[in-house]
């Protein structure tokens, strides 16, 4: 692969708009930002366009096909939040420039019968007598037909000692970060689910930190959020939707230093709001098959009593108080029951919703680029800087002033490889 010079684009480098004018790729890396076009480089005339770092979706449940779809929308990295694609199980993704790159939590620590068991419609056991080591994601297989999780025992933990014991097992199984499920089922229409105790969360987090591992928590209620931040969690991969924010909860999130991945698109879907407008956008539906379009047009609809205005106001309050906001979606599979989201497309939807909440377009774009890279320790991406990965998105127009222009996709590069001919 030779050198490619992208010339004349407005450059959003992950933090600011620069007057670089020229960005040169050399194989899989960015060679230079600004300066002259090197002799012999292939030139891409990008006048009228904006060059951005490839986007990051900081909360997904993915597959190879979904990673391929995400990349067509300029999403170059997805962060898996349950099960698949741990460090030892993703060489086929790492080395494939036709799909988005991925990092993974592996399985989240939860009590026996705890979330996400209720998504299966029973107590999490599927009746095959193997001790309940089942999830909605079991049965997903690698290309060679074997499940990478065949030997994994689900990290069910009831006590601090059990949580502490699971952290090194998850680390050995290749988890990039350790996830804790804190969910009593309130907003899923399954109240009364068993919960991790505050002491169990705190002990597990402490063990993860002792090993230098980042910790994240699934928290959809104010109470679960308070538990997570009290336990020292580094990041919340949802935003509470069971009521408006209070000064107390905002203060405690700020004081903890935790980041928040609001997944507003998921909260909207939980409240019964489908992504109808997004699905009607030809820039979106032209890239989706019928199953994904139908999924966008449906919704989870498990918490219709919720108010999306509360969620948007909470995003704004946390952002204004200095909390790092990250773009994530909780997108999963092309099934109406998991509706309202599609891989890649929903990242653009979430960007629009963050702007609707009150972030500027540039603040929203940071939330999908430099901020997730910084908070998840992805030091090789998320900005347009020399020596970083050439994971890039080129769009027509100016999303730094009109956020929906992110959907005017002209080209995507993954490790310097152009996706479209
Ligand atoms: Zn999720």
XYZ file of C-alpha atoms and ligand atoms in Angstrom, residues 59-61 81 179 218 238 330, ligand 1:
9
model
C -21.697 -0.053 23.542
C -22.604 -2.848 21.147
C -23.454 -6.542 20.904
C -20.276 -5.270 26.086
C -18.292 -5.193 33.200
C -24.717 -1.525 33.178
C -26.006 3.414 30.079
C -26.484 -0.874 22.714
Zn -25.837 -3.799 26.132
